[in-house]
Coordinates of C-alpha atoms and ligand atoms in Angstrom, one line a residue:
M34 CA -10.7 -15.6 -24.1
R35 CA -8.9 -12.9 -21.8
S36 CA -9.2 -12.3 -18.0
N37 CA -10.8 -9.1 -16.8
L38 CA -7.7 -8.9 -14.8
L39 CA -6.0 -7.8 -18.0
R40 CA -8.6 -5.1 -18.5
T41 CA -7.7 -2.5 -16.1
A42 CA -10.4 -0.1 -15.7
Q43 CA -9.9 3.2 -17.6
C44 CA -9.7 6.0 -15.2
G45 CA -8.4 9.5 -16.0
L46 CA -5.5 10.9 -13.4
R47 CA -7.3 14.0 -12.6
Y48 CA -5.3 14.3 -9.6
L49 CA -2.2 12.9 -10.8
S50 CA -1.8 11.1 -7.6
R51 CA -1.3 7.2 -6.9
R52 CA -5.2 7.3 -6.4
P53 CA -7.1 4.1 -7.3
L54 CA -9.5 3.3 -9.9
L55 CA -13.4 3.1 -8.6
S56 CA -13.6 0.5 -5.9
H57 CA -14.7 -2.8 -6.8
G58 CA -16.3 -5.6 -5.2
P59 CA -15.2 -9.3 -6.1
K60 CA -15.3 -9.4 -9.8
V61 CA -16.1 -12.2 -12.3
A62 CA -14.1 -12.8 -15.3
H63 CA -14.2 -15.0 -18.3
Q64 CA -12.1 -17.8 -17.9
C65 CA -8.4 -17.5 -19.4
Y66 CA -6.5 -20.4 -20.3
R67 CA -3.6 -18.4 -22.1
G68 CA -1.1 -20.9 -22.2
F69 CA 2.6 -20.3 -21.2
A70 CA 5.1 -21.4 -23.9
A71 CA 8.7 -20.9 -22.5
T72 CA 10.5 -18.1 -24.7
P73 CA 12.5 -19.3 -27.7
A74 CA 16.3 -19.0 -27.8
T75 CA 15.9 -16.4 -30.3
R76 CA 14.1 -14.0 -27.9
E77 CA 17.5 -13.7 -26.3
E78 CA 18.6 -10.9 -29.0
K79 CA 15.5 -9.1 -28.1
Q80 CA 16.1 -5.6 -26.7
W81 CA 14.5 -5.3 -23.4
S82 CA 13.3 -2.2 -21.9
T83 CA 15.1 -2.3 -18.6
P84 CA 17.8 -4.7 -17.2
L85 CA 15.2 -5.9 -15.0
A86 CA 12.9 -7.0 -17.9
K87 CA 15.7 -8.9 -19.2
H88 CA 16.3 -10.6 -16.0
L89 CA 12.8 -11.7 -15.3
S90 CA 12.5 -12.9 -18.8
E91 CA 15.5 -15.2 -18.2
A92 CA 14.2 -16.1 -14.7
I93 CA 10.6 -17.2 -16.2
N94 CA 12.4 -19.2 -18.7
T95 CA 14.2 -21.2 -16.2
T96 CA 11.4 -21.6 -13.4
G97 CA 8.2 -20.9 -15.6
P98 CA 5.7 -18.1 -14.8
I99 CA 6.0 -16.5 -11.5
P100 CA 3.1 -15.2 -9.2
L101 CA 2.3 -11.5 -9.4
A102 CA 3.4 -11.0 -6.0
T103 CA 6.9 -11.8 -7.2
Y104 CA 6.9 -9.8 -10.1
M105 CA 5.5 -6.8 -7.9
R106 CA 8.6 -7.4 -5.3
M107 CA 11.2 -7.5 -8.0
C108 CA 9.7 -4.4 -9.9
L109 CA 9.4 -2.4 -6.7
T110 CA 12.1 -3.5 -4.1
G111 CA 14.4 -5.8 -5.9
D112 CA 18.1 -5.3 -6.3
I113 CA 18.2 -5.2 -10.1
D114 CA 16.6 -1.8 -11.1
G115 CA 13.8 -2.1 -8.5
Y116 CA 11.5 0.9 -8.7
Y117 CA 12.3 2.2 -5.2
T118 CA 15.5 0.3 -4.5
G119 CA 17.2 0.1 -7.8
A120 CA 19.6 2.3 -9.7
M121 CA 16.9 4.6 -11.4
E122 CA 17.9 6.9 -14.0
A123 CA 20.3 9.4 -12.3
G124 CA 18.1 12.3 -10.6
H125 CA 14.8 10.4 -11.1
D126 CA 12.5 11.5 -8.5
Q127 CA 9.4 9.4 -8.0
F128 CA 7.5 12.0 -6.2
G129 CA 6.1 15.3 -7.2
R130 CA 5.2 17.2 -10.6
K131 CA 8.6 16.0 -12.3
G132 CA 8.1 12.6 -10.9
D133 CA 5.5 10.0 -11.4
F134 CA 2.9 10.7 -8.6
V135 CA 2.1 12.9 -5.8
T136 CA 0.9 12.1 -2.3
S137 CA -1.1 14.0 0.1
P138 CA 1.8 15.1 2.3
E139 CA 3.3 16.6 -0.7
I140 CA 0.1 18.3 -1.6
S141 CA -0.3 20.4 1.4
Q142 CA 1.6 20.6 4.8
I143 CA -1.9 20.5 6.5
F144 CA -2.3 16.8 5.9
G145 CA 0.9 16.0 7.9
E146 CA 0.1 18.5 10.7
L147 CA -3.2 17.2 11.4
I148 CA -1.8 13.5 11.7
G149 CA 0.7 15.0 14.2
V150 CA -2.3 16.5 16.1
W151 CA -4.1 13.2 15.9
F152 CA -0.9 11.2 17.5
V153 CA -0.8 14.1 20.2
A154 CA -4.6 13.4 20.9
E155 CA -3.8 9.9 21.3
W156 CA -0.9 10.3 23.5
M157 CA -3.0 12.5 25.6
S158 CA -5.8 9.8 25.8
Q159 CA -3.4 7.0 26.7
G160 CA -2.3 9.1 30.0
R161 CA 0.3 11.3 28.5
P162 CA 3.3 8.7 29.0
K163 CA 6.4 10.3 30.1
Q164 CA 8.8 7.9 28.6
G165 CA 9.1 5.2 26.0
V166 CA 7.2 6.7 23.3
E167 CA 8.2 5.6 19.6
L168 CA 7.3 7.3 16.5
I169 CA 7.5 4.9 13.6
E170 CA 6.7 5.6 9.9
I171 CA 6.8 2.8 7.5
G172 CA 7.6 3.9 3.7
P173 CA 8.5 7.5 4.2
G174 CA 8.9 8.8 0.9
R175 CA 10.7 12.0 0.8
G176 CA 10.2 12.3 4.7
T177 CA 7.5 15.3 4.3
L178 CA 5.0 13.6 6.3
M179 CA 7.2 13.0 9.3
D180 CA 8.7 16.5 9.0
D181 CA 5.4 17.9 9.1
I182 CA 4.3 15.5 12.3
L183 CA 7.6 16.6 14.0
R184 CA 7.1 20.2 13.5
T185 CA 3.5 19.9 14.9
I186 CA 4.5 17.8 17.9
R187 CA 7.3 19.8 19.1
N188 CA 4.8 22.4 20.3
F189 CA 3.6 19.9 22.8
K190 CA 6.7 19.8 25.1
G191 CA 5.3 16.7 27.3
M192 CA 5.0 14.5 24.3
T193 CA 8.0 15.6 22.6
S194 CA 10.2 14.7 25.7
S195 CA 8.4 11.3 26.0
I196 CA 9.8 10.2 22.6
E197 CA 12.8 8.0 22.8
T198 CA 13.2 7.1 19.1
I199 CA 11.9 8.0 15.8
Y200 CA 12.1 5.0 13.3
M201 CA 11.8 5.4 9.7
V202 CA 11.2 2.0 7.9
E203 CA 12.4 2.7 4.2
A204 CA 13.6 0.1 1.8
S205 CA 15.3 2.6 -0.7
S206 CA 18.7 3.8 0.4
E207 CA 18.3 6.8 -2.0
L208 CA 15.0 8.0 -0.4
R209 CA 16.7 7.1 3.2
T210 CA 19.3 10.1 2.4
V211 CA 16.5 12.3 1.2
Q212 CA 14.3 11.8 4.5
K213 CA 17.9 12.3 6.3
N214 CA 18.5 15.5 4.5
L215 CA 15.1 16.9 5.2
L216 CA 14.7 15.9 8.8
C217 CA 18.3 16.4 10.0
G218 CA 20.0 18.5 7.5
E219 CA 22.3 18.0 4.5
D220 CA 25.4 18.3 6.6
A221 CA 24.4 15.7 9.3
E222 CA 25.9 12.5 9.2
M223 CA 24.1 9.0 9.5
T224 CA 25.9 6.5 11.5
E225 CA 25.5 2.8 10.2
Y226 CA 25.1 -0.2 12.7
I227 CA 24.7 -3.7 12.1
R228 CA 21.7 -5.3 14.0
G229 CA 21.3 -9.0 13.3
W230 CA 21.0 -9.4 9.4
H231 CA 20.2 -5.5 9.1
S232 CA 22.0 -2.5 8.8
I233 CA 20.5 0.4 10.7
Y234 CA 21.5 4.1 10.2
K235 CA 21.3 6.8 13.1
C236 CA 21.2 10.6 13.1
T237 CA 19.6 13.5 15.0
S238 CA 16.7 15.3 14.2
K239 CA 16.7 19.1 13.7
Y240 CA 13.7 19.0 16.0
N241 CA 14.8 19.1 19.7
G242 CA 17.6 16.7 18.9
L243 CA 15.5 13.8 18.8
R244 CA 17.1 10.3 17.7
I245 CA 16.0 9.1 14.2
V246 CA 16.9 5.6 13.3
W247 CA 16.5 4.3 9.8
A248 CA 16.0 0.4 9.0
D249 CA 15.1 -1.2 5.6
S250 CA 12.5 -3.3 7.3
L251 CA 10.5 -3.5 10.5
K252 CA 12.1 -6.6 11.5
A253 CA 15.2 -4.6 12.3
I254 CA 13.3 -2.7 15.1
P255 CA 12.7 -5.3 17.8
P256 CA 9.3 -4.9 19.6
E257 CA 9.7 -4.1 23.2
S258 CA 6.5 -4.7 25.7
N259 CA 7.5 -1.5 27.5
K260 CA 7.2 0.8 24.7
T261 CA 4.5 2.9 23.3
P262 CA 4.4 3.1 19.6
F263 CA 2.9 5.4 17.5
I264 CA 2.9 4.0 13.8
V265 CA 1.8 5.6 10.5
A266 CA 1.8 4.3 7.3
H267 CA 0.6 6.6 4.3
E268 CA 0.5 5.0 0.8
F269 CA 2.6 2.0 1.9
F270 CA 0.4 -0.6 1.8
D271 CA -0.7 -0.3 -1.7
A272 CA 3.0 -1.0 -2.9
L273 CA 3.0 -4.4 -1.2
P274 CA 3.2 -7.4 -3.6
I275 CA -0.5 -9.1 -4.2
H276 CA -1.5 -12.6 -5.4
A277 CA -4.3 -12.6 -7.7
F278 CA -6.8 -15.6 -8.2
Q279 CA -9.6 -16.5 -10.5
L280 CA -12.0 -19.2 -9.7
V281 CA -12.4 -21.7 -12.9
D282 CA -14.9 -24.2 -13.6
L283 CA -13.3 -27.3 -14.1
P284 CA -14.0 -28.9 -17.6
P285 CA -16.2 -32.0 -17.4
T286 CA -13.0 -34.2 -18.1
Q287 CA -11.4 -32.7 -14.9
Q288 CA -14.4 -33.1 -12.7
P289 CA -13.4 -35.4 -10.0
T290 CA -15.4 -38.5 -9.9
T291 CA -16.5 -38.8 -6.4
P292 CA -18.6 -41.4 -4.9
E293 CA -21.2 -38.3 -4.5
S294 CA -21.0 -37.5 -8.4
S295 CA -20.9 -41.1 -9.5
N296 CA -24.1 -42.5 -7.4
N297 CA -27.2 -40.5 -8.4
K298 CA -28.9 -41.9 -5.4
T299 CA -26.4 -40.2 -3.1
S300 CA -25.9 -37.0 -4.6
S301 CA -28.0 -34.0 -3.9
P302 CA -29.5 -32.0 -6.4
D303 CA -27.1 -29.3 -5.7
S304 CA -24.0 -31.1 -6.3
A305 CA -25.2 -32.5 -9.6
A306 CA -25.7 -29.1 -10.8
T307 CA -22.7 -27.1 -9.3
P308 CA -19.7 -27.8 -11.3
K309 CA -16.4 -28.2 -9.5
R310 CA -14.4 -25.3 -9.0
E311 CA -10.8 -24.4 -8.3
W312 CA -8.8 -21.2 -7.5
R313 CA -6.2 -20.6 -10.0
E314 CA -3.3 -18.5 -9.7
M315 CA -2.7 -15.3 -12.2
L316 CA 1.2 -15.8 -13.1
V317 CA 3.3 -13.3 -15.0
S318 CA 5.2 -14.3 -18.1
P319 CA 6.7 -12.9 -21.3
T320 CA 4.3 -11.8 -23.8
P321 CA 4.8 -13.9 -27.0
E322 CA 6.2 -12.3 -30.1
G323 CA 3.3 -10.7 -32.3
T324 CA 0.8 -10.2 -29.4
T325 CA -1.4 -7.2 -30.1
H326 CA -3.0 -4.7 -27.5
A327 CA -6.2 -6.2 -28.7
D328 CA -5.1 -9.7 -27.9
L329 CA -4.0 -8.6 -24.3
G330 CA -7.4 -6.2 -23.9
T331 CA -5.3 -3.1 -23.1
P332 CA -7.4 -0.3 -22.1
Q333 CA -7.6 2.4 -25.1
A334 CA -5.7 5.1 -23.0
E335 CA -2.5 2.7 -22.8
R336 CA -2.8 1.5 -26.5
H337 CA -0.1 4.3 -27.9
D338 CA 2.2 2.6 -25.7
P339 CA 4.1 -0.2 -27.0
V340 CA 2.7 -3.8 -26.2
P341 CA 3.7 -4.6 -22.7
E342 CA 6.8 -7.1 -22.3
F343 CA 5.0 -9.1 -19.8
Q344 CA 1.5 -10.5 -19.4
L345 CA -0.9 -12.1 -16.8
T346 CA -1.8 -15.7 -17.5
L347 CA -4.1 -18.0 -15.5
S348 CA -2.1 -21.0 -14.1
S349 CA -3.1 -24.2 -15.7
S350 CA -2.8 -26.1 -12.6
V351 CA -3.4 -25.4 -8.5
T352 CA -0.2 -23.5 -7.5
R353 CA 0.9 -23.7 -3.7
H354 CA -0.4 -20.3 -3.3
A355 CA -3.8 -21.1 -4.9
Q356 CA -4.2 -24.0 -2.6
Y357 CA -3.7 -22.3 0.8
L358 CA -4.4 -18.5 0.5
P359 CA -8.0 -18.6 -0.8
E360 CA -8.5 -20.8 2.1
S361 CA -6.8 -18.6 4.8
S362 CA -9.9 -16.4 5.4
P363 CA -13.7 -17.2 5.8
R364 CA -13.9 -13.6 3.6
Y365 CA -12.1 -15.4 0.8
R366 CA -13.8 -18.8 1.2
A367 CA -17.3 -16.9 0.8
L368 CA -16.1 -16.1 -2.7
K369 CA -16.0 -19.7 -3.9
S370 CA -19.9 -19.4 -4.5
I371 CA -19.3 -16.6 -6.9
P372 CA -18.8 -18.1 -10.6
N373 CA -15.4 -16.7 -12.1
A374 CA -14.9 -14.7 -9.0
L375 CA -11.5 -12.8 -8.9
F376 CA -9.7 -11.6 -5.7
E377 CA -6.5 -10.3 -4.5
V378 CA -4.5 -11.2 -1.5
C379 CA -1.6 -9.4 0.2
P380 CA 0.1 -11.5 2.5
D381 CA 2.7 -8.9 3.5
S382 CA 0.1 -6.4 4.5
S383 CA -1.4 -9.0 6.9
I384 CA 2.2 -9.3 8.2
Y385 CA 2.6 -5.8 8.9
A386 CA -0.8 -5.5 10.3
S387 CA 0.0 -8.3 12.7
D388 CA 3.0 -6.8 13.6
F389 CA 1.6 -3.2 14.3
A390 CA -1.0 -5.0 16.6
T391 CA 1.4 -6.9 18.4
R392 CA 3.7 -4.1 19.2
I393 CA 0.3 -2.1 20.3
G394 CA -1.5 -4.7 22.4
G395 CA 0.8 -7.8 22.6
S396 CA 0.2 -11.4 21.7
S397 CA -1.1 -14.3 23.5
T398 CA 2.3 -15.6 23.8
T399 CA 4.1 -12.2 24.7
P400 CA 1.3 -10.2 26.4
K401 CA 1.8 -6.4 27.2
S402 CA 0.8 -5.6 30.7
R403 CA -0.8 -2.4 29.3
P404 CA -1.4 -2.0 25.7
S405 CA -0.4 1.3 24.3
G406 CA 0.4 3.3 21.1
A407 CA -1.7 3.4 17.9
A408 CA -1.3 2.8 14.2
L409 CA -2.8 5.0 11.5
I410 CA -3.1 3.4 8.2
I411 CA -3.9 5.8 5.3
D412 CA -4.3 4.2 1.7
Y413 CA -6.9 3.7 -1.0
G414 CA -9.0 0.6 -1.4
P415 CA -12.5 -0.6 -1.0
A416 CA -14.0 0.0 2.6
D417 CA -16.1 -3.2 2.8
T418 CA -15.2 -5.7 -0.1
I419 CA -12.1 -7.6 -1.3
P420 CA -10.2 -6.0 -3.7
A421 CA -10.0 -7.5 -7.5
N422 CA -8.5 -6.6 -10.6
S423 CA -6.9 -3.4 -9.1
L424 CA -3.2 -3.5 -10.2
R425 CA -2.1 -0.5 -12.0
G426 CA 1.1 1.2 -13.4
I427 CA 1.7 4.9 -13.1
R428 CA 4.5 6.6 -14.9
Q429 CA 4.8 10.5 -15.3
H430 CA 1.4 10.8 -13.7
R431 CA -0.3 8.8 -16.5
R432 CA -1.8 5.4 -16.1
V433 CA 0.4 2.9 -17.9
S434 CA 0.3 -0.9 -18.2
P435 CA 1.9 -2.6 -15.0
F436 CA 3.6 -4.9 -17.1
A437 CA 5.6 -2.5 -19.3
A438 CA 9.3 -1.2 -18.4
P439 CA 9.5 -3.2 -15.3
G440 CA 11.4 -1.3 -12.6
Q441 CA 10.6 2.1 -14.1
V442 CA 6.8 1.9 -13.6
D443 CA 5.3 2.4 -10.0
L444 CA 2.9 -0.4 -9.3
S445 CA 0.1 -0.3 -6.8
A446 CA -2.8 -2.2 -5.8
D447 CA -6.1 -1.5 -3.8
V448 CA -5.6 -2.0 0.0
D449 CA -7.9 -4.8 1.7
F450 CA -8.7 -2.8 4.8
G451 CA -10.8 -5.7 6.0
A452 CA -8.0 -8.1 5.8
I453 CA -5.8 -5.6 7.8
V454 CA -8.5 -5.5 10.6
E455 CA -8.8 -9.3 10.7
A456 CA -5.0 -9.8 10.7
A457 CA -4.7 -7.3 13.5
T458 CA -7.5 -8.5 15.5
I459 CA -6.4 -12.2 15.3
A460 CA -2.6 -11.4 16.1
S461 CA -3.5 -9.4 19.3
P462 CA -6.2 -9.7 21.8
G463 CA -5.0 -6.5 23.1
V464 CA -6.1 -4.2 20.0
E465 CA -9.3 -3.2 18.4
C466 CA -9.8 -1.3 15.0
H467 CA -11.6 1.9 13.9
G468 CA -12.5 2.7 10.4
P469 CA -11.7 2.7 7.7
V470 CA -13.3 6.3 7.2
D471 CA -13.1 8.5 4.2
Q472 CA -10.3 10.8 4.3
A473 CA -12.5 13.7 4.0
Y474 CA -14.4 12.7 7.1
F475 CA -11.3 12.1 9.1
L476 CA -9.5 15.4 8.0
E477 CA -12.6 17.4 8.6
A478 CA -12.9 15.8 12.1
M479 CA -9.3 16.8 12.8
G480 CA -10.0 20.5 12.0
V481 CA -8.7 20.7 8.6
Q482 CA -11.0 23.8 7.9
Q483 CA -9.8 25.6 11.0
R484 CA -6.2 24.9 10.3
A485 CA -6.8 26.3 6.7
E486 CA -8.5 29.4 8.2
M487 CA -5.2 30.0 10.2
F488 CA -3.3 30.1 6.9
W489 CA -6.0 32.4 5.5
R490 CA -5.0 34.9 8.5
K491 CA -1.4 34.7 7.2
L492 CA -2.7 35.3 3.8
E493 CA -4.5 38.2 4.6
A494 CA -1.7 39.8 6.3
G495 CA -0.1 39.9 3.1
L496 CA 2.7 37.2 3.8
Y497 CA 2.0 35.4 0.5
A498 CA 1.9 36.2 -3.2
D499 CA -1.7 36.0 -4.8
N500 CA -0.6 32.7 -6.7
K501 CA 0.6 31.3 -3.6
K502 CA -2.7 31.9 -1.8
K503 CA -4.8 30.2 -4.6
E504 CA -2.3 27.2 -4.3
I505 CA -2.6 26.8 -0.6
E506 CA -6.3 27.1 -0.8
S507 CA -6.9 24.5 -3.6
S508 CA -4.5 22.1 -2.2
W509 CA -6.1 21.4 1.3
R510 CA -9.5 21.2 -0.7
R511 CA -8.3 18.7 -2.9
L512 CA -7.4 16.4 -0.2
V513 CA -11.1 16.6 1.0
D514 CA -12.7 16.5 -2.3
R515 CA -15.7 14.2 -2.1
G516 CA -16.4 13.8 -5.8
P517 CA -16.4 10.3 -7.0
N518 CA -12.7 10.2 -8.0
G519 CA -11.8 12.8 -5.3
M520 CA -9.1 12.3 -2.7
G521 CA -11.3 12.9 0.1
K522 CA -13.5 9.8 -0.9
I523 CA -11.0 7.4 -2.4
Y524 CA -8.7 7.7 0.3
K525 CA -9.4 5.8 3.7
V526 CA -8.1 6.0 7.3
L527 CA -8.0 3.0 9.4
T528 CA -6.6 2.9 13.2
I529 CA -5.4 0.0 15.3
L530 CA -5.7 1.0 19.0
P531 CA -5.4 -0.5 22.6
E532 CA -8.6 -2.7 23.2
N533 CA -11.0 -0.8 25.1
E534 CA -14.3 -2.6 24.1
G535 CA -15.0 0.2 21.7
R536 CA -15.9 2.6 24.5
R537 CA -13.4 5.3 23.4
R538 CA -13.9 6.3 20.0
P539 CA -10.7 8.1 18.7
V540 CA -10.9 11.6 17.3
G541 CA -11.4 11.6 13.4
F542 CA -13.2 8.2 13.6
G543 CA -16.3 9.3 16.0
G544 CA -19.2 7.3 15.4
D545 CA -17.7 4.5 13.1
V546 CA -18.5 1.0 13.6
N547 CA -15.7 -1.4 13.5
P548 CA -15.9 -3.9 10.5
Ligands
SAH829 N1 4.5 7.8 2.5 C1 5.1 8.5 1.6 C2 5.7 7.7 0.3 C3 4.7 6.6 -0.4 S1 5.5 5.8 -1.6 C4 4.1 9.8 0.8 O1 3.1 9.6 1.2 O2 4.6 10.6 0.4 C5 6.1 4.1 -0.9 C6 7.0 4.4 0.1 O3 7.3 3.0 0.7 C7 8.5 4.6 -0.4 O4 9.2 5.3 0.4 C8 9.1 3.4 -0.9 O5 10.4 3.4 -1.1 C9 8.7 2.7 0.5 N2 8.5 1.0 0.4 C10 8.1 0.4 -0.7 N3 8.0 -0.7 -0.3 C11 8.8 -0.9 0.9 C12 9.3 -2.1 1.4 N4 8.8 -3.3 1.3 N5 9.8 -1.8 2.7 C13 10.0 -0.5 3.3 N6 9.7 0.8 2.4 C14 9.2 0.4 1.3

């Protein structure tokens, strides 16, 4: 029997974006005990699709199957042929029509402008601090969003002069250069500095000469309690590695013998009827020779591709992660009552959320005298359930197996907004969260219609050709499309703000109740 996790739902890429499948609640799956057999030596002659595929296969032959999170990390940000960090084919661009996917800032400049206006509104609401403001973007892609934000903010002189540093957290050295070219100019030179274990790079923005600092990790940017950080992460959390678990009923021979189960007098009717269950981790291993798409349960749309070189298997024993991650939150513990439940956990996402929260609100050990700043997280995932079965691969605007051509396929998974809220509020007593709200709701509250009308006036003034007019009109409408697979519905916006007992609802989130 196969796991549902292998059967990713089929869903056409109408928007050619990295948008998700329809959101899922906890899913049930048939038990999957596909065993792992170390790849025989003859396999070494196999032609692997990418250098990373060969490397992964060799590593797994040595260590045994690897957690999904390890696979994702190696595929996306590993040194060997990682999708973002490795040596992609010369000239390959992940973004845009010729790349693999498009994102909202690349679709319409109005998106970034409204995010800029949101930060200005927050800066004003927080008493217009005159100094110590930091703009931090995590996973900035081509730098388009920050460019649109900075172009917008420069119209607000008070805020511009309060900005001390703009930080760009970017794992890819190639994308850091693309971002520098856009924000500082092609001729501008980045200067490299060593900070602790990290290299950081500096350059000057073309907007008001603001200082921009690049780092490959947020850890390279020390939190300081006298700063006001405004943080944005758009389509970043979905690229963070996930662990996936499935609940299995232990076979009768493995049902633990406890005094309770062996002594009918003391056992409750429930304990006699409920089988013992364990969380098992989904692991990645090479696909055995001769495996077919039917064996793997590959969705029809992906069956004209070669059989993926890797597959998910269910661990036959309880891994270290299966021991502690499903116990790490009451939200996960509640799933244990659902037979065959599946769910995904993204520990990195909680680490980032905790980091954002402590920068804004301080922590119990390093309190901030006055919490300040804000984080805006825009991504896709269910608003109020735990993601399951959501890993997907995208290549050249097409859904492909996440286990094919490792390092050349974009991988992403639904974001667990509930886990972000939980991690942020546990990490800092000085923050509160609002949302997630649908992107359409947020952008409309931010005045997307009015901003588009300003464009119209320029259009009517004849500054654009007819086809350009149509493109501008359809692009912003695409961002707020509330259809079942529309970007306005599927993308969600969450904010982490200084704690205020929920009294001041931020613009874009009016009326929403915190989870
Ligand atoms: N925000 C951009 C790009 C989204 S793609 C947009 O919306 O257009 C994801 C981005 O995150 C890329 O820039 C990628 O290089 C970066 N990234 C992925 N994993 C990362 C990590 N672990 N640390 C830092 N950057 C990462």
